[in-house]
GROMACS .gro file of C-alpha atoms in nm:
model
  141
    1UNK     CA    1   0.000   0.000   0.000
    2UNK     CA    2   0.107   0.327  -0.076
    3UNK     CA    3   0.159   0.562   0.254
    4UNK     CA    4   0.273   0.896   0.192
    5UNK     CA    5   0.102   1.144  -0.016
    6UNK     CA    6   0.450   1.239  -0.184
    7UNK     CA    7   0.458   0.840  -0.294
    8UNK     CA    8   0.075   0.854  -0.440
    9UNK     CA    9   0.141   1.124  -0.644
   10UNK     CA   10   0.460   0.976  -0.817
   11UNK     CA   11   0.293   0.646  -0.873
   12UNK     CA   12  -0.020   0.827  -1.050
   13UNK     CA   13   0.225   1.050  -1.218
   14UNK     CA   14   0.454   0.770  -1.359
   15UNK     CA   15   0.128   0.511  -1.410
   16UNK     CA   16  -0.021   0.780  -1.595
   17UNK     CA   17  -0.409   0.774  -1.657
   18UNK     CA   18  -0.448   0.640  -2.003
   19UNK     CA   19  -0.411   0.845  -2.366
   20UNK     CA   20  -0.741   0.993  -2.366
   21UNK     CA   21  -0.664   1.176  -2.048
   22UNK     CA   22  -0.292   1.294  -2.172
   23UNK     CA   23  -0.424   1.360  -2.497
   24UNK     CA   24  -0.710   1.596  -2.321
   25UNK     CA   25  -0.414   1.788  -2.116
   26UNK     CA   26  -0.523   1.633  -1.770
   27UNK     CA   27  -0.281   1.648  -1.496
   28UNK     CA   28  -0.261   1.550  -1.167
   29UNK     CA   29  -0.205   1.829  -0.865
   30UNK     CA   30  -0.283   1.620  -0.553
   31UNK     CA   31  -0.319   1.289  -0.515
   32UNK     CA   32  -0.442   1.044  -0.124
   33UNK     CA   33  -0.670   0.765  -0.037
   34UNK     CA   34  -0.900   1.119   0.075
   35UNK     CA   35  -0.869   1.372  -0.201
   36UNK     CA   36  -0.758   1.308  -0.499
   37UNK     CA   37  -0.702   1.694  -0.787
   38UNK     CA   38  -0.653   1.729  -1.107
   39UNK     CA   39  -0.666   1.986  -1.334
   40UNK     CA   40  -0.760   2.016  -1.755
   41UNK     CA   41  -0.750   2.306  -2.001
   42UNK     CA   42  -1.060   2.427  -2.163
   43UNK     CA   43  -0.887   2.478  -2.454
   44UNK     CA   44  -0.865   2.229  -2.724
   45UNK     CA   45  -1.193   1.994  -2.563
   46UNK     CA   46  -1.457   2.203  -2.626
   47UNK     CA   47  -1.755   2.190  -2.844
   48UNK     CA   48  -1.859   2.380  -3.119
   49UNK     CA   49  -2.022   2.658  -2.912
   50UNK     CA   50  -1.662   2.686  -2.780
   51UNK     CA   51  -1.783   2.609  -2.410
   52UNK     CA   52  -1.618   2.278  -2.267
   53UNK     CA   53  -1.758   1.953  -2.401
   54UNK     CA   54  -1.959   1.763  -2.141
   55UNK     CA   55  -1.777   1.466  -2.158
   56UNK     CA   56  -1.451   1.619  -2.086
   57UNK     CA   57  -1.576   1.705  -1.762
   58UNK     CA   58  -1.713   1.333  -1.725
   59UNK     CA   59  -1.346   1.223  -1.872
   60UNK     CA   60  -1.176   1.421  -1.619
   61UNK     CA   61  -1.395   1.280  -1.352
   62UNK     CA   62  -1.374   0.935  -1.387
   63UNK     CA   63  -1.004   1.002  -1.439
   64UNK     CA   64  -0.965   1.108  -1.088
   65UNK     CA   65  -1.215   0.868  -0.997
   66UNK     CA   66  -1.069   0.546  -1.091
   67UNK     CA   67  -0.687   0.656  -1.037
   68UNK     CA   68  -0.859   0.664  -0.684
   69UNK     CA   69  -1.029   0.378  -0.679
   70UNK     CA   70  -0.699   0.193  -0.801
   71UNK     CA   71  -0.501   0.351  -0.529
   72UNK     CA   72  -0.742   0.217  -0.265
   73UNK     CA   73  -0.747  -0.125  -0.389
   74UNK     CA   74  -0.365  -0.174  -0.378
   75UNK     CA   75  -0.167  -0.419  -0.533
   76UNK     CA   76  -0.276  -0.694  -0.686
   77UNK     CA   77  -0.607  -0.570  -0.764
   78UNK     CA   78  -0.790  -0.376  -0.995
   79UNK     CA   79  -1.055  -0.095  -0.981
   80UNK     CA   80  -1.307  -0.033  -1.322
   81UNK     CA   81  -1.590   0.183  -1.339
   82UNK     CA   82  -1.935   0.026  -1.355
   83UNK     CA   83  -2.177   0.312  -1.298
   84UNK     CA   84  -2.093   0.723  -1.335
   85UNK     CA   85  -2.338   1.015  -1.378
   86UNK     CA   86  -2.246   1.428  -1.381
   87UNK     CA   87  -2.476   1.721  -1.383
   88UNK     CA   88  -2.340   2.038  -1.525
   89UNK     CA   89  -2.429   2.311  -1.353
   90UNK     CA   90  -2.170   2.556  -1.557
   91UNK     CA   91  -1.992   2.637  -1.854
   92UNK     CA   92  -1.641   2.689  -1.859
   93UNK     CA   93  -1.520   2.870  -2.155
   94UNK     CA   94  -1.157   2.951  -2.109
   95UNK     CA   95  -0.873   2.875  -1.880
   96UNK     CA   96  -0.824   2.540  -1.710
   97UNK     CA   97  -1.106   2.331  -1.479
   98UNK     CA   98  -1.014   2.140  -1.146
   99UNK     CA   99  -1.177   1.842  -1.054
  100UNK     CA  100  -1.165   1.763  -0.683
  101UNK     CA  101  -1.219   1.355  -0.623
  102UNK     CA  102  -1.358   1.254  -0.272
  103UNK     CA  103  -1.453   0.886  -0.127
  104UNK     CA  104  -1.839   0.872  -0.039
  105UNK     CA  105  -1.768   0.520  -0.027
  106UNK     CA  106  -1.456   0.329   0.031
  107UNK     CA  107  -1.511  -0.060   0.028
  108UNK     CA  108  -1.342  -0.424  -0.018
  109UNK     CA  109  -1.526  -0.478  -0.317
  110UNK     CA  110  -1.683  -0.129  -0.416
  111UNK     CA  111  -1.588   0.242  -0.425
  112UNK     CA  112  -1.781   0.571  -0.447
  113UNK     CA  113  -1.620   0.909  -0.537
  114UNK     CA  114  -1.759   1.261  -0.589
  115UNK     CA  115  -1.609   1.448  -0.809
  116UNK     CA  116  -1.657   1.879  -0.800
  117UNK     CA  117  -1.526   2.054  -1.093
  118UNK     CA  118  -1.478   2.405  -1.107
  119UNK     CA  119  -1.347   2.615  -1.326
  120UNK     CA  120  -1.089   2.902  -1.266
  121UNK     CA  121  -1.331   3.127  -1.116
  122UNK     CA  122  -1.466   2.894  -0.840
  123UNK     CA  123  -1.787   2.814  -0.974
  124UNK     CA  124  -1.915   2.464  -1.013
  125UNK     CA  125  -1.955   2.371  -1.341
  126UNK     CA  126  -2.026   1.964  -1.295
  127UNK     CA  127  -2.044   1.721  -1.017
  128UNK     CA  128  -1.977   1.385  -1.155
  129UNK     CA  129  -2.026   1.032  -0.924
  130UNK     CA  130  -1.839   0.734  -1.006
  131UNK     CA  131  -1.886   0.374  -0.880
  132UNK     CA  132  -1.588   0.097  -0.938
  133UNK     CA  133  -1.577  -0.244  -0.873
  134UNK     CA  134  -1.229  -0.360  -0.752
  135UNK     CA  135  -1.125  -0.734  -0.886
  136UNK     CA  136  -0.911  -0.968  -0.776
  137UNK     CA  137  -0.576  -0.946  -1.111
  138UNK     CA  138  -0.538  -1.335  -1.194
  139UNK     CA  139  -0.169  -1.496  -1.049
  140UNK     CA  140   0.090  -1.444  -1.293
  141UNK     CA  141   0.129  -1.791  -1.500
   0.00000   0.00000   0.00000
């Protein structure tokens, strides 16, 4: 298990969170078992009314959400998503968003995290919930 917060961040820095998320500009600021933050430019996922596409936000959210997850489970074991919903309550149209991932629900076999993103101002803009299911990885042959 992974203790110190210095520790978590390097291993979700070096593990990276897949090519969609590097190739959307997401990158991680903070990173525990408690909070988890990231942070994604507006610029260059937006749609074509030039505010920020809704599923960025849900991209960046199950991002943090399953990093998280992952984290939580440890080694040996893997975290995917089986359930996530956002409402947008904003529209971000320039500068950068920050997601901020939070356990409602830290299990053996299930995890919960809320996930507030805000944009540079403060404001809200979506609130995304994702559920994973943490498995068992099979014994190397």
């Amino acid at each position: 298990m992974i203790e110190k917060t210095e520790d978590a961040l390097t291993w979700v820095q070096e593990r990276g969170a897949g090519s969609l998320a590097e190739k959307m500009g997401i990158e991680f600021l903070e990173f525990r078992i408690d909070r988890a933050v990231a942070r994604m430019p507006v610029e260059g996922n937006t749609q074509p009314a030039m505010l920020l596409h809704g599923g960025a936000y849900v991209v960046l959210g199950e991002s943090l959400g399953s990093m998280a997850a992952n984290l939580h489970a440890g080694p040996g074991r893997l975290a995917v998503g089986i359930e996530i919903n956002a409402s947008h309550t904003g529209s971000a149209t320039s500068g950068h968003v920050t997601g901020v991932c939070t356990p409602v629900h830290l299990g053996r076999t299930l995890t919960t995290h809320e996930i507030v993103v805000t944009d540079d101002r403060g404001r809200r803009c979506s609130t995304i919930r994702i559920t994973n299911l943490i498995k068992e990885l099979p014994a190397p042959a």
